[in-house]
Coordinates of C-alpha atoms in Angstrom, one line a residue:
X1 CA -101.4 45.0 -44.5
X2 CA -100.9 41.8 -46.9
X3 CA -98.3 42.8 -49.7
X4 CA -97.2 40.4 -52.2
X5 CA -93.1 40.1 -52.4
X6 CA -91.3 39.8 -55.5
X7 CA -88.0 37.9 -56.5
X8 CA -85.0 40.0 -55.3
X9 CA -82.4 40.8 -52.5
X10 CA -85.3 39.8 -49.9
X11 CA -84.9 36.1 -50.5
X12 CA -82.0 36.5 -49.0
X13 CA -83.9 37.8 -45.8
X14 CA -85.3 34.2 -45.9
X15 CA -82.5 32.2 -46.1
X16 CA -81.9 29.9 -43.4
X17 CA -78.5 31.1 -42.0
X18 CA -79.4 34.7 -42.4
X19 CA -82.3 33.2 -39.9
X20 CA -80.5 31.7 -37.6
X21 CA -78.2 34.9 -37.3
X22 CA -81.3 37.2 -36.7
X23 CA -83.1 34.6 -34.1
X24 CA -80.0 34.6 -32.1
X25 CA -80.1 38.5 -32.1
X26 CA -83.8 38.4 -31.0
X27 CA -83.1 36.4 -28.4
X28 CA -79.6 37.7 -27.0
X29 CA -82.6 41.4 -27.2
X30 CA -84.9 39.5 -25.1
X31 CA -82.2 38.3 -22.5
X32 CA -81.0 41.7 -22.5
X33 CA -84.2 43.0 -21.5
X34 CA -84.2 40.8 -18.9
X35 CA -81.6 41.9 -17.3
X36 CA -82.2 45.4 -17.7
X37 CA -86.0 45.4 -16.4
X38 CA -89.0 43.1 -16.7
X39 CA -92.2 43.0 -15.1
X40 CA -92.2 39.2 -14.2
X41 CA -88.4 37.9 -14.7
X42 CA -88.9 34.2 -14.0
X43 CA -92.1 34.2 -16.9
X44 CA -89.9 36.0 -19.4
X45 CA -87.2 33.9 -18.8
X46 CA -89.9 30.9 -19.3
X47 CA -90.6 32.5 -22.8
X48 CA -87.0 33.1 -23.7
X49 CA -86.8 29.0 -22.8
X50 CA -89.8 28.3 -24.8
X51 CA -88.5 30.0 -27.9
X52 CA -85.3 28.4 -28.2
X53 CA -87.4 25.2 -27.6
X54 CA -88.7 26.0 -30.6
X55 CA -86.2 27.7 -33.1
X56 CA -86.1 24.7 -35.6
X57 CA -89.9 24.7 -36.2
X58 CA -90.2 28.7 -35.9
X59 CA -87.7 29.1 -38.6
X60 CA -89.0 26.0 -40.9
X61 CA -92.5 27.8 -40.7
X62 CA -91.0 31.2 -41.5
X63 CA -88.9 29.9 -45.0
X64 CA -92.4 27.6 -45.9
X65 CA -94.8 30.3 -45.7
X66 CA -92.6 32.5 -47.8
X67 CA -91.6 30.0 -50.3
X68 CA -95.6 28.7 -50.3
X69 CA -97.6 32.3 -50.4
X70 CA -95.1 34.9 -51.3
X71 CA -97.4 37.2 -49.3
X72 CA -96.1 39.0 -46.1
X73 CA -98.4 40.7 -43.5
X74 CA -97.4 42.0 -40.3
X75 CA -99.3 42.6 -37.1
X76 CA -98.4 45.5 -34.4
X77 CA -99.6 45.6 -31.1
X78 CA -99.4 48.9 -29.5
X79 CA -99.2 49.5 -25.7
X80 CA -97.5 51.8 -23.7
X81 CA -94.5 51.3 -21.6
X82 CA -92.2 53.6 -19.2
X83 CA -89.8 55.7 -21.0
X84 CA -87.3 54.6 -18.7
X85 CA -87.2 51.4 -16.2
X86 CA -89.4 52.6 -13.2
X87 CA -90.1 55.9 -14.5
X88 CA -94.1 56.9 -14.8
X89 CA -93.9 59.2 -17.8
X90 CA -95.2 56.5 -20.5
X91 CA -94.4 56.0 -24.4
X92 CA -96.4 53.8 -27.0
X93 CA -94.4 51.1 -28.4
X94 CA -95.3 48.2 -31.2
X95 CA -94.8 44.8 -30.0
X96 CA -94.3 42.5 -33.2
X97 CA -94.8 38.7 -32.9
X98 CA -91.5 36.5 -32.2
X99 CA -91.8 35.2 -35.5
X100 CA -92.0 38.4 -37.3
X101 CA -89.1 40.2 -35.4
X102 CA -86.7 37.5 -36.6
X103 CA -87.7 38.6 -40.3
X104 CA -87.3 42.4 -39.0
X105 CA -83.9 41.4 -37.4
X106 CA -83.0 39.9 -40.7
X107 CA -83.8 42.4 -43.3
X108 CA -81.8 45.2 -40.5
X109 CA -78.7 42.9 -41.2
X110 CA -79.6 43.4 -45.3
X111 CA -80.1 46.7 -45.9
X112 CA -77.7 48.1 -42.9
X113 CA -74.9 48.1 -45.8
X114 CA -77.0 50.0 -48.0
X115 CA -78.1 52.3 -46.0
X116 CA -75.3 53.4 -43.6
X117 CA -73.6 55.2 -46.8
X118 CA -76.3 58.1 -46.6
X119 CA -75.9 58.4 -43.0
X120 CA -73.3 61.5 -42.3
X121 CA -71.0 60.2 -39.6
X122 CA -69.7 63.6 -38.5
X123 CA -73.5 64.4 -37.5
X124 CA -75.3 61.2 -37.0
X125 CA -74.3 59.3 -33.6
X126 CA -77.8 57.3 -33.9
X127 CA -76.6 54.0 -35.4
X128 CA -74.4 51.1 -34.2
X129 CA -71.3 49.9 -35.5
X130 CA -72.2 46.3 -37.6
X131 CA -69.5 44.3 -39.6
X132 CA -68.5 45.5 -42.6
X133 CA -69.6 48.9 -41.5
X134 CA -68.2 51.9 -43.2
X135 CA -68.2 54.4 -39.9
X136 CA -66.7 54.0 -36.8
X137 CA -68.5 53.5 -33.5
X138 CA -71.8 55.7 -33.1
X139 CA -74.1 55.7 -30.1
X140 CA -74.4 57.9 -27.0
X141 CA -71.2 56.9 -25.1
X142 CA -69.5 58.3 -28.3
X143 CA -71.6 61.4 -28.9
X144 CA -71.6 62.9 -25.6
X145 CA -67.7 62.1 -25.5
X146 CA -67.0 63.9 -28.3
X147 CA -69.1 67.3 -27.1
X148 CA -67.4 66.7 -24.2
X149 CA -64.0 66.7 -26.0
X150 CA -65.3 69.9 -28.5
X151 CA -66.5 72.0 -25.6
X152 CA -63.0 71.4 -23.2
X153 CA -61.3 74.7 -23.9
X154 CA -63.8 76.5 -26.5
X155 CA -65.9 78.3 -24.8
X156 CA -68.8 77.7 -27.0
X157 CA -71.9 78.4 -26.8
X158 CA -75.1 76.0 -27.3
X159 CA -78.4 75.6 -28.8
X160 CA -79.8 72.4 -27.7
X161 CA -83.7 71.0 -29.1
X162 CA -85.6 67.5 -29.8
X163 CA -88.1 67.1 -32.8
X164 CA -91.3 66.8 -30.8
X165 CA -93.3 63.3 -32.0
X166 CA -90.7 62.2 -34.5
X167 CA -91.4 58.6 -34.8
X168 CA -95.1 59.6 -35.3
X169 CA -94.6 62.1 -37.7
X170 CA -92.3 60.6 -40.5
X171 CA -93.6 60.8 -43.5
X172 CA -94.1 57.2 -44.6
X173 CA -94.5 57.7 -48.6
X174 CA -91.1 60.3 -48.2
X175 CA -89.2 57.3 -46.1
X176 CA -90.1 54.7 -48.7
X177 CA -89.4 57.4 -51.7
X178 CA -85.6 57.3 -50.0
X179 CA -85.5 53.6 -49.5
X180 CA -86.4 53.0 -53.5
X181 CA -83.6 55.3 -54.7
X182 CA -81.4 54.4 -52.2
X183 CA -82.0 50.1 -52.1
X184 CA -82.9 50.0 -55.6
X185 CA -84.5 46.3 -55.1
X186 CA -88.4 46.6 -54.7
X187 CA -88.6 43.3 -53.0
X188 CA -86.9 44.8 -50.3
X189 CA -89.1 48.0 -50.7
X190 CA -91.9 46.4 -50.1
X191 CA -90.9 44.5 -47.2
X192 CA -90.4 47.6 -46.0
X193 CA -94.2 48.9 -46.9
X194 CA -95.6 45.9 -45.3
X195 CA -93.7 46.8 -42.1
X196 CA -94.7 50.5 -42.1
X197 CA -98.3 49.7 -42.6
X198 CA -98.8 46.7 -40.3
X199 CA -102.4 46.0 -38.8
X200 CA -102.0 47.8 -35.5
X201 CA -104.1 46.3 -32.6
X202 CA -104.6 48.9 -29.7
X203 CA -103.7 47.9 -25.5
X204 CA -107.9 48.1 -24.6
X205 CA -105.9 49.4 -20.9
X206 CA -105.2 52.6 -23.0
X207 CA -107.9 52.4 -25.6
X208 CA -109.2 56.0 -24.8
X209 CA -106.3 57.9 -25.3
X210 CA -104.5 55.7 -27.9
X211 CA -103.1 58.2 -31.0
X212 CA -104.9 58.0 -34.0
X213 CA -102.7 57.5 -36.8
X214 CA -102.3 59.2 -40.2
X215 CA -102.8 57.1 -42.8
X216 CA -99.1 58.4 -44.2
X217 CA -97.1 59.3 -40.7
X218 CA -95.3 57.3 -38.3
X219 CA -92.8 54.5 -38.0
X220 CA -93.4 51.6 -35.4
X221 CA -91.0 52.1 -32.3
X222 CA -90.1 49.6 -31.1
X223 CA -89.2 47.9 -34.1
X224 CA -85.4 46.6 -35.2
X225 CA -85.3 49.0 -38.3
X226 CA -87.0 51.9 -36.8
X227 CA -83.7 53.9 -35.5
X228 CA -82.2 53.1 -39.0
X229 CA -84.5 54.1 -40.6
X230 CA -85.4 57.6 -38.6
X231 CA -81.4 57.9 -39.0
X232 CA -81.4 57.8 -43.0
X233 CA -84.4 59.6 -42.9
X234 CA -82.8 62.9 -41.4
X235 CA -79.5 62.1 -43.7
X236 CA -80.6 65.3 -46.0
X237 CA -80.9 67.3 -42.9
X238 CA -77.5 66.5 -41.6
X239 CA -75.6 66.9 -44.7
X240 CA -77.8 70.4 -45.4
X241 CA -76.8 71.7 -41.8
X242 CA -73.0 70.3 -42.3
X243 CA -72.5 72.1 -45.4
X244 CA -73.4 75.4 -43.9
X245 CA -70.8 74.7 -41.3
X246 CA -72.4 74.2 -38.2
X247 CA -71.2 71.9 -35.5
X248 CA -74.4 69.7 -34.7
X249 CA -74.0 66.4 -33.1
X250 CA -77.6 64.5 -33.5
X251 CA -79.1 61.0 -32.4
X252 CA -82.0 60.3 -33.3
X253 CA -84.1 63.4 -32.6
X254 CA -82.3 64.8 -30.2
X255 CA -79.3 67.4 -31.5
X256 CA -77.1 70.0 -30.3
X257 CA -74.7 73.0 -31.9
X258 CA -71.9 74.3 -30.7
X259 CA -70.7 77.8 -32.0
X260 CA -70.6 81.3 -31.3
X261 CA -73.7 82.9 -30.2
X262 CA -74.9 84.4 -33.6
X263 CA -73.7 80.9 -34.9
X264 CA -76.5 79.2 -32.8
X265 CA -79.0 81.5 -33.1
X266 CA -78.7 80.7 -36.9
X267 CA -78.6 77.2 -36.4
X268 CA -81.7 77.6 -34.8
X269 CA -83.8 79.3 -37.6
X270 CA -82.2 76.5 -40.1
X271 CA -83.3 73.9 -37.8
X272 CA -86.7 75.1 -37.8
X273 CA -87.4 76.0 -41.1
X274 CA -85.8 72.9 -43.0
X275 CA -87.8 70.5 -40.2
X276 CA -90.9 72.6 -41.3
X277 CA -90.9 72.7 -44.6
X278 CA -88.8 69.7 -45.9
X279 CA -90.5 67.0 -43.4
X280 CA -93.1 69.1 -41.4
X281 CA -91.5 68.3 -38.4
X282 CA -91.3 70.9 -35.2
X283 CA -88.5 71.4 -32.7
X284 CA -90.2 70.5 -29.2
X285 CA -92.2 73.6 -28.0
X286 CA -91.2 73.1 -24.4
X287 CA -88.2 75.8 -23.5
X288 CA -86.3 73.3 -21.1
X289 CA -85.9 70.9 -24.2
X290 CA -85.5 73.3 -26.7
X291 CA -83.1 76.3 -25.5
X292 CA -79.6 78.0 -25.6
X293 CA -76.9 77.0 -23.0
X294 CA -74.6 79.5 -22.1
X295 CA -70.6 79.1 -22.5
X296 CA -70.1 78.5 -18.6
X297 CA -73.2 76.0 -17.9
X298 CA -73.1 72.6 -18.0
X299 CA -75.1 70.8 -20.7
X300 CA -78.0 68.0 -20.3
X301 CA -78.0 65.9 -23.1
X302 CA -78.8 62.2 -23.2
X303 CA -78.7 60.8 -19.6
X304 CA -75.3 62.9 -18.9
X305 CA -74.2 66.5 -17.7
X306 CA -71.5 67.4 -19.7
X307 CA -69.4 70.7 -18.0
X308 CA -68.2 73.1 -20.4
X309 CA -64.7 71.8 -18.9
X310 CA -65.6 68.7 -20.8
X311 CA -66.0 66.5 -17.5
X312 CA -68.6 64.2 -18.0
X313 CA -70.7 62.8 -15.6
X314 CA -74.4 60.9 -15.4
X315 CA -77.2 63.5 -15.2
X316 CA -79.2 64.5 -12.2
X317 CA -82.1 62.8 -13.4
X318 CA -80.4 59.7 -14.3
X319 CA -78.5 59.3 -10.9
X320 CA -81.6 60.3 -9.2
X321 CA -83.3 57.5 -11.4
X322 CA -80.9 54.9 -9.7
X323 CA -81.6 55.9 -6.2
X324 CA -85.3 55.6 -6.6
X325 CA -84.4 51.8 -7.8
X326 CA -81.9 51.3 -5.0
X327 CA -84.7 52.0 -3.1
X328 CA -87.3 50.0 -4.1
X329 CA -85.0 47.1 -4.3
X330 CA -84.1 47.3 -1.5
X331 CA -87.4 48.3 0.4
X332 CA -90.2 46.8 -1.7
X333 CA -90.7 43.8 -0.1
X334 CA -93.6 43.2 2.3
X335 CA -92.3 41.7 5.3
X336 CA -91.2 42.5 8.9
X337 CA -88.4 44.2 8.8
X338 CA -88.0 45.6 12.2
X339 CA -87.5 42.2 14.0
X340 CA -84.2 41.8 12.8
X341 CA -80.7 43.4 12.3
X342 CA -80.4 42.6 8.7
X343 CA -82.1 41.7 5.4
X344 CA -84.9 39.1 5.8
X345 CA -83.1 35.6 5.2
X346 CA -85.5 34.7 2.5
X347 CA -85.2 37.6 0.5
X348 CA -81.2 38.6 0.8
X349 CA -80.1 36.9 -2.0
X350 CA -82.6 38.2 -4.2
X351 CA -81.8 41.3 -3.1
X352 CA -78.2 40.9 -3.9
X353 CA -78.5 39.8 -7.1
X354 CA -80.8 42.0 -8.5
X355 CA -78.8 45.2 -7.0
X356 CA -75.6 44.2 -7.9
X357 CA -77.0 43.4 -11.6
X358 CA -78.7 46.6 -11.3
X359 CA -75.4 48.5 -10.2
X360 CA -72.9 46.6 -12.4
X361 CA -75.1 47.9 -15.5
X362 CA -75.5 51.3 -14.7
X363 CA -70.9 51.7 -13.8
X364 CA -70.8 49.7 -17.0
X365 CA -72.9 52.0 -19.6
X366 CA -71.5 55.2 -17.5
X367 CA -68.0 53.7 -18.0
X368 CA -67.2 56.6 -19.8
X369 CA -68.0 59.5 -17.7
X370 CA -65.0 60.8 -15.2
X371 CA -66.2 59.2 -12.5
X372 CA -64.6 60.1 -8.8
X373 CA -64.4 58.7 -5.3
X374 CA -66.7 61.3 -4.4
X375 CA -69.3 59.6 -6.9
X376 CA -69.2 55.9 -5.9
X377 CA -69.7 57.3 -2.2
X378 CA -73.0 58.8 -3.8
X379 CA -74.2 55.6 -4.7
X380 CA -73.2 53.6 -1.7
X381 CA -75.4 56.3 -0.2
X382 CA -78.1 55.6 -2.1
X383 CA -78.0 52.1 -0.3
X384 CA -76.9 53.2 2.8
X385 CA -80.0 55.3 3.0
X386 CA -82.8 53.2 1.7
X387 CA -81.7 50.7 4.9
X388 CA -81.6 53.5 7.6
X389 CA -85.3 54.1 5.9
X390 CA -86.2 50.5 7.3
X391 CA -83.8 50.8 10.2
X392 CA -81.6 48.0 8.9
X393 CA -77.6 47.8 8.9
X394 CA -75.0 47.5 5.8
X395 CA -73.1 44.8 7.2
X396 CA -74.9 41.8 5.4
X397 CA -75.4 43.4 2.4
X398 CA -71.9 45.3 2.2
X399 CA -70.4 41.5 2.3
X400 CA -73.0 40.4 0.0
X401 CA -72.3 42.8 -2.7
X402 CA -68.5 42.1 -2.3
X403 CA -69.1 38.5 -3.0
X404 CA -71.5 38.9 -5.8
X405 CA -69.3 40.3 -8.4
X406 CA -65.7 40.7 -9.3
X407 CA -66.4 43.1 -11.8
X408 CA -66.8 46.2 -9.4
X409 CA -65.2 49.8 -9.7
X410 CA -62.3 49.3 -6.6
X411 CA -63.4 52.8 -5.7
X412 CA -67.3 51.6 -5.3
X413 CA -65.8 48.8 -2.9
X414 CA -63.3 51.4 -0.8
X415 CA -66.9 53.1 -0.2
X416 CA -68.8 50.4 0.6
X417 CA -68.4 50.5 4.7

């Protein structure tokens, strides 16, 4: 969709330093990725190469085509990827060209200001601290932290749901009625509209089953303003569900109360009815995401299993999710294992590097649970077993791991043999 954009706040979007700022954001994104999971590693890192290459003439074509047209159209591409690294269970996401995320990445870093003042930070945990923010830190590490800290000692009970297809069931013309009254620049509105109704372009691989879209629903996951704007979005919610005293802790679409039992089972009817018939939204049908946890059981919520004495540790999924990598790390490669006590000398640094990379992530973004001896001898099991599964020994890669990295938990290294 081609929109025409007036004179307002979005020539700032354009300017060149504001540019610069969101290509380097882009970019650091892309690296990050990287690191975390990529199909082909030495091809993206090629692109990432490419790009920077190129940020001079990217950005001069960028502030010359706005200048020169005043007309912005953006393209999607939707395909599908894993909802987690290595998982099967798939997601659609829009892909937007380099080019047009550095405009996305910029107008985030415009309107964040504005709009963080409707988000309610007692509620909200689905947005990310940016300078000059009003709220402290949000994001999972902190949410989870603080229902660990609420239930220690309480005794509460639980109701725990997810809004089933949120991202593909906003309400476009309701999200862009908020961002008028709330941005009150319609340069930057329309930016906005041009975003929300991008020509999509559909993976052929998944042609058959791809969703067809109302013309009015859905944001594009997968873009930089999409959580921002599915957090403002909900703001009314929040602040409705706040006033009426309940304890809910939400990111995203995914939300928990604490209370008495009677206290939840209200919470629950609110929930429902105010998603129905203010955004007509639905809490997920499935009982094992939608359903009431008892005082005394431990709570699954957002990669961690959080005991109702507040200990907080990664959840069974997730730490099951590491062994499967360890494991195909570690045994994925086609060669002939059996004809030597050790990892194949052509493929033992590789190893090492991408499972200590692997490993060092995963302590670091679990940082915060209570970790234990008894947990990091868990993980060295992971290894320990993937190795017996190709009759190989630790010693190589015990002293490879130790090498690789400084940065290790000391009680990860007393476990290592």
């Amino acid at each position: 969709m081609a929109l025409t954009i007036g004179v307002g706040l979005v020539d700032s979007v354009f300017d060149r330093k504001a540019l610069e700022t969101a290509f380097d954001s882009v970019l650091e994104a892309m690296r990050s990725a990287q690191r975390a999971h990529v199909r082909d590693p030495a091809a993206h890192k090629r692109k990432i190469q490419n790009h920077r290459d190129r940020r001079s003439e990217m950005l001069d074509r960028i502030i010359t085509r706005h200048e020169g047209e005043g007309t912005l159209r953006f393209t999607r591409f939707v395909t599908k990827i894993p909802k987690v690294p290595g998982g099967t269970a798939e997601r659609p996401i829009s892909l937007f060209s380099f080019e047009e995320r550095i405009i996305l990445r910029s107008l985030l870093d415009i309107v964040w200001p504005l709009l963080e003042v409707q988000i309610v930070p007692s509620v909200s945990y689905c947005t990310f601290r940016k300078l000059g923010g009003l709220h402290p830190e949000r994001g999972i590490a902190k949410a989870v932290q603080t229902i660990s800290e609420e239930r220690r000692g309480h005794g509460y009970h639980i109701f725990e749901t997810d809004i089933k297809a949120f991202f593909d069931r906003i309400d476009r013309v309701k999200l862009l009625d908020q961002a008028t009254s709330i941005l009150n620049d319609d340069s930057l509105t329309e930016i906005l509209q041009a975003m929300l109704y991008a020509e999509t372009e559909f993976d052929k691989r998944f042609a058959d089953d791809s969703p067809v879209e109302a013309d009015e629903l859905g944001v594009p996951q997968g873009a930089a303003l999409s959580p921002l704007l599915a957090c403002t979005y909900l703001s009314p919610f929040d602040k409705h569900m706040e006033s009426n005293g309940f304890k809910m802790f939400r990111y995203v679409d995914d939300l928990v109360i604490l209370g008495t039992e009677a206290e939840c089972r209200q919470a629950e009817c609110l929930c429902r009815d105010i998603l129905k018939s203010e955004y007509g939204l639905d809490v997920h049908p499935d009982p094992t995401k939608t359903k009431h946890v008892q005082p005394n059981e431990a709570l699954i919520f957002l990669g961690h299993e959080i005991y109702p004495d507040g200990i907080l540790k990664p959840s069974p999924k997730r730490r099951t999710r590491v062994a499967n990598h360890v494991y195909k790390t570690i045994c994925g490669y086609k060669a002939d294992y059996g004809l030597i006590k050790g990892l194949p000398g052509a493929n033992q640094d590789d190893v090492i590097n991408k499972l200590s990379g692997y490993l060092l992530g995963y302590f670091g973004n679990m940082s915060h649970c209570n970790w234990t001896v008894t947990d990091y001898a868990e993980v060295v099991g992971y290894i320990t077993g993937a190795l017996k599964s190709r009759g190989l020994q630790m010693n190589r890669l015990s002293k490879g791991l130790r090498k690789a990295s400084k940065k290790w938990p000391p009680e990860f290294l007393e476990a290592l043999p």
